[in-house]
Amino acid sequence: MSDSGKSISYRAALLLDKGKTIPQSLALRLLQEARRSGFRLELVTISEEDPPRQVNLLLPLITANHSVTITIQSKKANSKEDLERLLSNGDFDIIYAEKNFIENLGEILTKTAIKVIPYDGEVAEKDA
Amino acid sequence: MPEVVITTDRTMMSNHHGKEFLGFVATGPAIGLPEGLWLWISSPKPKILGDGEPLEAPYGLRKVEASLIKNGIDAKIIDPDYLGKYAEETKVLMVGHHDFFAYGPPSNEWWLITGREPINRISFAKLMESEPVRRMKKNGTKIIAGGPAAWQWLYEPDKWKRWGVDTVVDGEAEKVIPSLVRKALKGEELPSYLYVGVKDVPLLDEIPEIVKPSVNGLVEIMRGCPRGCMFCSVTLRPLRHIPIEKVEREILVNVRAGIKRGLLHSEDVLLYGADGVKPKEEPVIKLHEMALKHVEELAWSHASLAAIRYAQEKYKLISKIMEMVKTKQDFLGVEVGLETGGIELAKKIMPAKSAPYPVESWHETVEEAFKIMHENDIIPAVTLIIGLPEETEKDLLQTIELLDRLKQYRSLIVPMMFVPMGALKNKEFYRREMMTDLHIEVLYKTYQHSIFWAKDILKKYYLKSPLQFPLRGLLEFFIWYVERKVNSFSEELPILSKEGATT
Ligand code: SF4
């Protein structure tokens, strides 16, 4: 993120299901991968939710972090076409997808030819 | 017209009558006074230069401004009342705050106790919903929010969306902000959230010097803290001592603009130039000699109780510094952290807070430091946290015992409810239903202590010039009002009825 040129980072897409946060285990895994990749994590979150809500769903990751630079780019996908476009243009190392995505959109994920790891989201508490 | 406008709401954009401590008044709701008067007590409008630029602006905003200017970006801090003049041309609006939504201490505590929204929260919402900000958003201006309270946006996604904030930046921003703003100026897609980790924190020579004056002459002398308390986010940052020449240049920026006060900012002013947690005499003396050469009035932001004790026992350093300071003023204000009187709790969450003294002798260190400050006319605002994770009844009883020992020392003790930060940021916030009888007793003791000493401080030290009499009168009225209110409801609480009302 610095002005001093391109830096290494762990770049992942995260397919978030509506109203579900990521589990702690996934948060810790992302941070571990990021620490191995120059302490930088670039996440592109994709969901039907608005961007601020997408960030809010990543609270387990953000509160567990003390040292990694995290950049979250939030994208809205309202259709299968949106999702396909976002995934194929994203230059991702990996995709983490809430299991509902795998069930509903498995064929799109296979088409992208990027490694996909499913996870079980947890229903988010209502905001403060 | 600048492409980038940096601003904040009135509770932050003020010099608080030259008394930083009065800024805390804005962390509560208006009590016993109309909201406008309350706001005037805490945050009067600063002197404005012709085009809406405040003469003094919060130091954090000045750093962001300096960082952008250094990188060739046309940026300016504008007072919130003058944003209308810039609404059509601004491409990027940057907003900073210490406590956007009043979740931080002591705002959350006022909110919890009174059940009413603090003024700082109301004032910030007013700014974001003001006509100029809405017009900017309509015109496509990108909005970037940041500052020490950036984390609070995570709990307010609806406001984040409603106010059209594009990016929230959390952490030391100087190194990452120029590239982010450049992206915004070019119309490129922005991240929703950016947390600045260790690899992107600026090194000493990457921290730009302010180019325009800061509120009350605040200048940073250190960043980070070596003590590692678990509830604190400062300690997650690397420790950096700002070279004295750099500090002097910033003081001169203020003095040349007519700001003759100086406020040395560090988590522990006495650790300036120190090895670890043991203060050294020479760098601290040199720093004060340099600062006092330029300013007419000096204050410290924070100091630790352990460093106060060590500095005095080893070098008589507090007496030496105060001898220098008192050539210009009667007293020195500072914020110190007591946090808890519970020894077991201290061992778990702040084992190095008492270093170099053992944590077991925390009570002695605290009392000794209070005594040293009292004898040397240092007036501390002391923070005490209740509701810390793992706090037990024994910890609270020890805190009460310690508060009794501190009765005789001039100080204002400000209790705060636990807010999850630092290594404890995944823990739960303290809520009203968690309040026990012992918590109420701790709160009542601190109230008694602080009211007693606030009257003494107002009488002997504070706001002594005739011009400050109206403000002083209002504060006296406020103290009277709070005393009356608290006395009336304390009679109804069985836990307090055994207490006397005087200290
Ligand atoms: S001493 Fe103060 S600044 Fe340092 S880690 Fe502890 S609470 Fe934070």
XYZ file of C-alpha atoms and ligand atoms in Angstrom:
639
model
C 0.000 0.000 0.000
C 2.915 2.321 0.344
C 3.885 4.828 -2.304
C 7.201 3.104 -2.710
C 6.068 0.663 -5.352
C 4.356 -2.694 -5.694
C 4.429 -4.840 -2.593
C 3.584 -8.487 -2.107
C 0.284 -9.372 -0.519
C -2.192 -12.207 -0.188
C -5.119 -11.505 -2.513
C -8.362 -13.369 -2.021
C -11.987 -13.132 -3.046
C -14.520 -13.707 -0.334
C -18.090 -14.561 -1.277
C -20.255 -13.441 1.636
C -23.754 -14.676 2.185
C -26.364 -12.134 3.273
C -26.269 -11.445 7.040
C -23.584 -14.033 7.775
C -20.179 -13.231 9.252
C -17.122 -15.285 8.533
C -16.106 -17.856 11.178
C -13.153 -17.188 13.451
C -11.236 -20.093 11.914
C -11.367 -18.460 8.473
C -10.321 -15.096 9.941
C -7.269 -16.688 11.532
C -6.406 -18.556 8.353
C -6.530 -15.354 6.294
C -4.284 -13.567 8.763
C -1.832 -16.446 8.799
C -1.622 -16.446 4.989
C -1.206 -12.663 5.005
C 1.630 -12.800 7.536
C 3.425 -15.179 5.170
C 2.858 -12.736 2.287
C 4.433 -9.517 3.515
C 1.861 -8.780 6.221
C -0.606 -7.540 3.635
C -4.059 -8.876 2.894
C -6.107 -7.687 -0.065
C -9.662 -8.893 0.100
C -12.355 -8.432 -2.462
C -15.668 -9.171 -0.825
C -18.593 -9.999 -3.053
C -22.149 -10.064 -1.802
C -25.658 -8.703 -2.283
C -25.040 -6.534 0.772
C -23.945 -2.884 0.596
C -20.214 -2.240 1.054
C -20.336 -1.010 4.700
C -22.346 -4.061 5.692
C -19.845 -6.289 3.893
C -17.049 -4.810 6.008
C -19.197 -5.255 9.106
C -19.536 -8.968 8.281
C -15.754 -9.238 8.474
C -15.608 -8.145 12.118
C -14.155 -11.506 13.249
C -11.207 -10.848 10.938
C -10.769 -7.184 11.796
C -10.938 -7.651 15.559
C -8.496 -10.559 15.467
C -5.922 -8.526 13.559
C -3.160 -6.431 15.129
C -0.397 -6.349 12.573
C -1.520 -7.003 9.000
C -2.432 -4.260 6.524
C -5.930 -5.177 5.376
C -7.539 -3.648 2.317
C -11.152 -4.532 1.694
C -12.694 -3.787 -1.675
C -16.419 -4.453 -1.482
C -18.410 -5.308 -4.598
C -22.088 -5.910 -5.004
C -23.171 -8.851 -7.086
C -26.881 -9.001 -7.804
C -26.777 -11.640 -10.505
C -24.839 -14.693 -11.704
C -23.395 -12.573 -14.520
C -22.102 -9.970 -12.053
C -20.417 -12.674 -10.054
C -18.832 -14.359 -13.042
C -17.454 -11.055 -14.307
C -16.050 -10.067 -10.913
C -14.387 -13.397 -10.337
C -12.795 -13.768 -13.727
C -11.329 -10.229 -13.716
C -10.066 -10.225 -10.166
C -6.580 -11.737 -10.348
C -7.173 -13.752 -7.175
C -4.883 -16.227 -5.443
C -7.885 -18.012 -4.009
C -11.637 -17.793 -3.468
C -13.346 -18.397 -0.137
C -17.054 -18.969 -0.583
C -19.860 -19.316 1.935
C -21.329 -22.791 1.430
C -24.622 -21.421 0.032
C -22.675 -19.975 -2.878
C -21.153 -23.341 -3.628
C -24.607 -24.925 -3.564
C -26.217 -22.295 -5.798
C -23.404 -21.168 -8.043
C -21.080 -24.112 -8.159
C -20.820 -24.076 -11.935
C -19.646 -20.436 -12.061
C -17.009 -21.096 -9.460
C -15.742 -24.096 -11.395
C -15.509 -21.990 -14.555
C -13.164 -19.469 -12.925
C -10.542 -22.202 -12.479
C -9.375 -20.621 -9.218
C -9.112 -22.735 -6.108
C -12.329 -22.416 -4.105
C -12.560 -23.132 -0.389
C -16.032 -23.365 1.145
C -16.808 -22.098 4.640
C -19.778 -22.064 7.010
C -20.909 -18.505 7.727
C -22.387 -17.513 11.068
C -25.501 -15.402 11.453
C -24.347 -11.867 12.321
C -25.567 -10.085 15.435
C -27.552 -6.914 14.839
C -25.428 -3.756 14.783
C -24.755 -1.493 17.740
C -9.680 26.038 -4.371
C -8.080 22.916 -2.859
C -8.977 19.569 -4.399
C -8.933 17.943 -0.995
C -10.738 19.392 2.007
C -10.035 18.020 5.473
C -12.479 18.713 8.278
C -14.166 17.575 11.456
C -17.098 18.687 13.585
C -17.148 21.577 16.064
C -16.348 19.446 19.144
C -12.960 18.724 17.578
C -12.385 21.919 15.604
C -11.824 24.155 18.615
C -9.037 25.126 20.967
C -11.311 24.508 23.981
C -10.507 27.982 25.363
C -6.835 26.969 25.435
C -7.607 24.237 27.996
C -7.484 20.768 26.468
C -9.289 19.348 29.457
C -12.427 21.351 28.666
C -12.655 19.362 25.429
C -13.846 16.461 27.559
C -17.027 18.380 28.321
C -18.133 17.575 24.760
C -17.994 13.875 25.525
C -21.148 14.178 27.620
C -24.703 15.299 26.917
C -25.647 18.834 27.985
C -26.262 18.579 31.737
C -28.178 21.372 33.465
C -27.396 23.808 30.640
C -28.736 24.431 27.119
C -26.905 22.480 24.400
C -25.487 25.636 22.761
C -23.945 26.848 26.005
C -22.581 23.382 26.735
C -20.958 23.317 23.325
C -19.505 26.781 23.873
C -17.946 25.672 27.183
C -16.248 22.703 25.562
C -15.684 23.820 22.008
C -15.883 27.468 21.045
C -15.337 28.261 17.378
C -11.634 28.839 16.668
C -10.170 31.943 15.079
C -10.810 31.664 11.347
C -8.551 32.956 8.601
C -10.244 34.638 5.625
C -11.178 31.580 3.605
C -12.578 29.307 6.323
C -9.230 27.897 7.343
C -8.954 27.635 11.138
C -5.882 29.162 12.717
C -5.401 26.061 14.881
C -6.549 22.584 13.844
C -6.337 19.142 15.477
C -2.825 17.726 15.216
C -3.932 14.489 13.526
C -5.606 16.463 10.735
C -2.493 18.643 10.428
C -0.402 15.482 9.899
C -2.703 14.278 7.139
C -2.618 17.726 5.537
C 1.189 17.801 5.764
C 1.469 14.351 4.251
C -0.714 15.303 1.280
C 1.034 18.648 0.702
C 4.415 16.913 0.850
C 3.202 14.584 -1.887
C 2.112 17.444 -4.126
C -1.606 17.219 -3.395
C -3.539 20.449 -2.924
C -5.172 19.947 0.495
C -6.492 22.295 3.145
C -8.200 22.031 6.531
C -11.511 23.905 6.553
C -13.709 24.767 9.525
C -17.069 22.915 9.348
C -19.009 26.206 9.219
C -17.298 27.166 5.926
C -17.682 23.955 3.939
C -20.399 25.552 1.795
C -17.760 27.651 0.007
C -16.021 24.471 -1.107
C -19.002 22.251 -1.880
C -18.801 22.587 -5.666
C -15.078 22.117 -6.223
C -13.973 19.576 -3.619
C -12.998 16.220 -5.076
C -12.127 14.508 -1.821
C -13.508 15.264 1.630
C -11.572 13.806 4.539
C -13.126 13.626 8.001
C -11.263 12.719 11.168
C -12.321 12.346 14.793
C -11.293 11.022 18.178
C -14.746 9.654 18.864
C -17.098 9.748 15.829
C -19.984 7.925 17.497
C -19.164 8.392 21.200
C -18.226 4.738 21.747
C -14.869 5.681 23.233
C -14.194 6.609 26.825
C -15.451 8.727 28.536
C -18.320 9.432 26.073
C -19.726 5.906 26.329
C -19.758 6.215 30.082
C -21.724 9.482 30.051
C -24.102 7.902 27.594
C -24.531 4.820 29.767
C -25.102 6.810 32.950
C -27.374 9.534 31.597
C -29.051 7.509 28.860
C -28.577 10.506 26.535
C -26.464 10.898 23.417
C -23.233 12.813 24.032
C -22.729 16.141 22.262
C -19.767 14.895 20.213
C -21.932 12.211 18.569
C -24.738 14.672 17.886
C -22.312 17.237 16.520
C -20.597 14.773 14.181
C -23.940 13.556 12.816
C -24.904 17.200 12.203
C -21.751 17.693 10.175
C -22.355 14.623 8.026
C -25.970 15.588 7.443
C -25.208 19.249 6.787
C -26.209 20.775 3.472
C -22.621 21.280 2.186
C -21.616 17.675 2.878
C -24.773 16.361 1.208
C -24.128 18.672 -1.747
C -20.549 17.433 -2.050
C -21.755 13.845 -2.070
C -24.300 14.684 -4.766
C -21.507 16.234 -6.825
C -19.476 13.016 -6.630
C -17.003 14.035 -3.922
C -15.282 11.021 -2.395
C -15.442 10.843 1.386
C -12.636 9.282 3.419
C -12.971 8.910 7.196
C -10.165 8.106 9.617
C -8.480 8.819 12.913
C -8.176 7.036 16.244
C -11.905 6.254 16.278
C -12.035 4.746 12.779
C -12.996 1.352 14.266
C -16.340 2.805 15.351
C -17.601 2.841 11.740
C -17.584 -0.953 11.800
C -20.475 -0.798 14.245
C -22.415 1.830 12.275
C -22.772 0.396 8.756
C -26.111 2.129 8.252
C -24.670 5.596 8.881
C -21.603 4.669 6.841
C -23.919 3.948 3.925
C -26.335 6.844 4.495
C -23.553 9.423 4.656
C -21.829 7.981 1.614
C -18.438 7.356 3.184
C -16.297 5.657 0.537
C -13.328 4.556 2.631
C -12.576 4.155 6.310
C -8.869 4.252 7.166
C -7.826 2.787 10.511
C -4.295 3.341 11.836
C -1.376 5.684 11.233
C -2.282 7.149 7.888
C 0.663 9.292 6.757
C 2.254 6.658 4.550
C -0.842 5.179 2.929
C -2.973 8.257 2.529
C -1.276 9.966 -0.470
C -1.779 6.959 -2.754
C -5.352 6.510 -1.577
C -6.199 10.164 -2.205
C -4.502 10.063 -5.608
C -6.734 7.135 -6.533
C -9.772 9.128 -5.420
C -8.671 12.157 -7.444
C -8.248 9.990 -10.535
C -11.725 8.544 -10.026
C -10.385 5.031 -9.463
C -12.229 2.538 -7.317
C -11.497 2.911 -3.605
C -11.348 0.218 -0.941
C -14.168 0.359 1.608
C -11.774 -0.244 4.468
C -8.063 0.012 5.027
C -6.278 -1.055 8.203
C -2.671 0.073 8.432
C -0.509 -2.827 9.630
C 3.090 -2.865 10.839
C 4.612 -2.843 7.358
C 2.839 0.380 6.412
C 3.316 2.370 9.599
C 5.586 5.361 8.850
C 9.187 5.279 10.027
C 10.570 8.330 11.804
C 11.699 10.083 8.639
C 8.412 9.255 6.921
C 6.386 11.189 9.500
C 5.880 14.615 7.929
C 6.199 17.754 10.021
C 3.091 19.881 10.384
C 3.146 22.982 8.205
C 0.374 24.916 9.936
C -0.479 25.347 13.627
C -2.042 22.696 15.801
C -4.652 23.106 18.531
C -3.073 24.479 21.700
C 0.380 23.974 20.230
C 0.237 20.194 20.482
C 3.366 18.538 19.126
C 4.197 14.884 19.134
C 7.416 13.806 20.871
C 6.921 10.029 20.721
C 4.695 7.434 19.083
C 3.824 4.052 20.549
C 4.363 2.840 24.098
C 6.575 0.050 25.459
C 4.309 -1.043 28.326
C 2.064 -3.392 26.389
C -1.223 -3.098 28.313
C -3.703 -5.489 26.786
C -6.632 -3.050 26.535
C -4.657 -0.410 24.657
C -4.268 0.052 20.914
C -1.298 2.440 21.189
C 0.914 -0.367 22.320
C 0.383 -2.233 19.038
C 2.388 0.419 17.222
C 6.159 0.480 17.066
C 7.853 2.837 19.494
C 9.409 5.935 17.933
C 11.066 8.916 19.642
C 10.793 12.071 17.516
C 14.182 13.842 17.303
C 14.301 17.074 19.289
C 15.096 19.189 16.185
C 11.903 17.960 14.557
C 9.881 18.709 17.698
C 11.400 22.202 17.813
C 10.524 22.916 14.180
C 6.894 21.992 14.866
C 6.797 24.163 18.006
C 8.102 27.041 15.886
C 5.329 26.518 13.314
C 2.891 27.162 16.166
C 4.769 29.999 17.820
C 5.240 31.889 14.550
C 1.490 31.711 14.013
C 0.904 33.226 17.446
C 0.148 30.002 19.329
C 2.323 30.493 22.369
C 1.147 27.404 24.228
C 2.886 24.061 23.895
C 1.448 20.632 24.590
C 3.976 17.804 24.477
C 2.242 14.691 23.212
C 3.407 11.222 24.127
C 1.869 8.255 25.898
C 4.536 8.927 28.518
C 6.355 12.243 28.274
C 8.929 11.117 30.848
C 10.009 8.240 28.618
C 11.268 10.662 25.978
C 14.727 9.426 25.027
C 14.506 6.595 27.586
C 15.809 3.076 27.435
C 12.726 0.946 27.852
C 10.643 2.065 30.814
C 13.276 3.891 32.879
C 13.242 7.652 32.289
C 16.590 9.325 31.578
C 17.320 12.760 32.927
C 19.148 14.432 30.082
C 16.729 14.037 27.163
C 13.750 15.074 29.288
C 15.521 18.173 30.625
C 16.748 19.126 27.156
C 13.265 18.739 25.729
C 11.782 21.033 28.364
C 14.556 23.602 28.054
C 13.961 23.732 24.334
C 10.164 23.947 24.609
C 10.194 26.566 27.373
C 12.535 28.709 25.298
C 9.707 29.125 22.779
C 6.354 28.803 24.537
C 4.697 30.837 27.272
C 2.727 27.941 28.720
C 3.399 24.200 28.666
C 1.380 21.043 29.264
C 1.936 17.305 28.916
C -0.520 14.984 27.269
C 0.218 11.806 29.254
C 2.693 10.423 31.743
C 2.771 7.129 33.590
C 2.630 6.853 37.356
C 5.599 4.500 37.416
C 7.750 6.896 35.380
C 6.784 9.804 37.651
C 7.873 7.819 40.697
C 11.101 6.585 39.096
C 12.082 9.976 37.632
C 11.693 11.662 41.002
C 13.308 8.932 43.112
C 16.287 8.559 40.817
C 16.969 12.128 39.606
C 14.539 14.453 41.411
C 13.505 15.051 37.835
C 9.921 16.118 38.530
C 11.079 18.849 40.906
C 13.710 19.998 38.406
C 11.240 20.177 35.522
C 8.590 21.894 37.583
C 11.103 24.466 38.761
C 11.651 25.335 35.093
C 7.942 25.201 34.231
C 6.932 27.383 37.161
C 8.945 30.284 35.810
C 6.054 30.562 33.336
C 2.964 29.120 35.012
C 1.497 27.891 38.308
C 0.758 24.288 37.451
C 1.102 21.617 34.782
C -1.780 19.469 33.555
C -1.392 15.838 32.456
C -3.456 12.703 31.894
C -2.340 9.559 33.724
C -3.687 6.015 33.723
C -4.423 4.268 36.994
C -6.843 1.847 35.297
C -7.308 -0.537 38.234
C -6.380 -1.044 41.848
C -6.837 -4.813 41.482
C -3.412 -6.421 41.741
C -4.402 -9.743 40.187
C -6.157 -7.922 37.356
C -3.142 -5.659 36.852
C -0.920 -8.740 36.574
C -3.135 -10.105 33.817
C -3.842 -7.049 31.711
C -1.114 -4.491 32.424
C 1.847 -6.336 33.898
C 4.345 -3.679 32.757
C 2.343 -0.631 33.773
C 4.176 -0.424 37.099
C 7.640 -1.229 35.675
C 10.402 -0.849 36.741
C 8.582 -1.456 40.047
C 6.969 -4.860 40.603
C 3.282 -5.053 39.861
C 2.679 -6.269 43.440
C 3.655 -2.802 44.680
C 1.244 -1.038 42.301
C -0.601 0.699 45.154
C 2.634 2.150 46.537
C 3.706 3.306 43.071
C 0.362 4.975 42.463
C 0.276 6.698 45.839
C 3.893 7.795 45.627
C 3.339 9.278 42.150
C 0.180 11.077 43.313
C 2.127 12.530 46.239
C 4.963 13.703 43.974
C 2.500 15.390 41.618
C 0.586 17.002 44.479
C 3.759 18.433 45.995
C 4.980 19.733 42.647
C 1.739 21.305 41.380
C 1.119 18.794 38.635
C -2.617 18.262 38.262
C -3.459 14.894 36.769
C -6.671 13.795 35.106
C -6.612 10.128 36.040
C -8.350 7.369 34.120
C -9.778 4.327 35.865
C -11.430 1.513 33.920
C -14.306 -0.550 35.239
C -15.764 -3.655 33.665
C -12.444 -4.991 32.376
C -12.631 -8.651 31.315
C -11.720 -10.940 34.208
C -12.293 -8.202 36.818
C -13.303 -9.771 40.172
C -14.919 -8.459 43.351
C -11.504 -8.551 44.998
C -10.095 -6.279 42.266
C -12.899 -3.798 42.822
C -12.440 -3.861 46.600
C -8.725 -3.185 46.135
C -9.594 -0.305 43.795
C -11.895 1.161 46.442
C -9.152 0.783 49.055
C -6.685 2.560 46.765
C -9.135 5.383 46.058
C -9.346 5.944 49.818
C -5.568 6.284 49.997
C -5.610 8.852 47.175
C -8.203 11.148 48.750
C -5.631 13.634 49.966
C -3.977 14.251 46.587
C -5.124 16.907 44.130
C -6.396 15.159 41.021
C -9.475 14.496 38.920
C -10.272 10.795 38.674
C -12.336 9.915 35.626
C -13.865 6.427 35.630
C -14.341 4.789 32.257
C -16.263 1.760 31.139
C -14.302 -0.915 29.312
C -14.196 -0.463 25.542
C -12.614 -3.380 23.682
C -9.381 -2.185 22.101
C -5.823 -3.388 21.669
C -5.305 -7.095 22.321
C -8.755 -7.219 23.954
C -10.627 -5.826 20.965
C -12.561 -9.033 20.380
C -14.039 -8.871 23.917
C -17.456 -7.545 24.822
C -18.264 -3.864 25.524
C -19.271 -3.014 29.083
C -23.056 -2.609 29.250
C -25.387 -1.047 31.787
C -26.758 -4.402 32.927
C -23.237 -5.495 33.891
C -23.070 -2.805 36.590
C -22.715 -4.222 40.115
C -23.003 -2.549 43.523
C -19.217 -2.430 43.718
C -19.055 -0.643 40.367
C -21.506 1.914 41.708
C -19.365 2.346 44.797
C -16.244 2.899 42.688
C -18.096 5.445 40.538
C -19.404 7.251 43.606
C -15.960 7.404 45.205
C -14.399 8.877 42.074
C -17.265 11.358 41.834
C -16.703 12.483 45.458
C -12.972 12.755 44.900
C -13.208 14.691 41.667
C -15.910 17.129 42.789
C -13.890 17.960 45.900
C -10.707 18.595 43.953
C -12.424 20.287 40.988
C -13.616 23.019 43.363
C -10.113 23.400 44.774
C -8.536 23.527 41.310
C -11.044 26.105 40.068
C -10.388 28.240 43.118
C -6.606 28.105 43.086
C -5.391 27.322 39.588
C -7.865 27.420 36.721
C -9.254 30.281 34.588
C -7.892 33.098 36.709
C -7.928 35.925 34.163
C -10.970 38.252 34.324
C -11.767 37.396 30.696
C -12.292 33.793 31.752
C -14.729 34.605 34.580
C -17.909 33.801 32.584
C -16.549 30.371 31.709
C -15.473 29.844 35.278
C -18.933 30.813 36.509
C -20.527 28.260 34.202
C -18.202 25.532 35.412
C -18.977 26.413 39.025
C -22.672 26.234 38.234
C -22.149 22.854 36.577
C -20.350 21.459 39.632
C -23.127 22.738 41.891
C -25.774 21.196 39.637
C -24.053 17.790 39.466
C -23.577 17.717 43.233
C -27.249 18.449 43.814
C -28.371 15.785 41.322
C -26.011 13.077 42.570
C -26.864 13.773 46.212
C -30.545 13.424 45.454
C -30.298 10.033 43.793
C -27.524 8.662 46.016
C -29.965 8.781 48.941
C -32.089 6.250 47.105
C -29.235 3.781 46.546
C -28.673 1.523 49.574
C -25.046 0.837 48.620
C -24.258 4.562 48.882
C -26.341 5.545 51.876
C -23.588 4.355 54.220
C -21.192 6.822 52.557
C -20.702 10.419 53.637
C -21.075 13.082 50.966
C -17.737 14.711 51.605
C -14.186 13.642 50.962
S 0.883 2.579 29.539
Fe -0.834 3.647 28.593
S -0.264 3.948 26.438
Fe 1.141 2.436 27.316
S 0.249 0.470 26.750
Fe -0.490 0.987 28.830
S -2.425 2.081 28.513
Fe -1.348 2.033 26.540
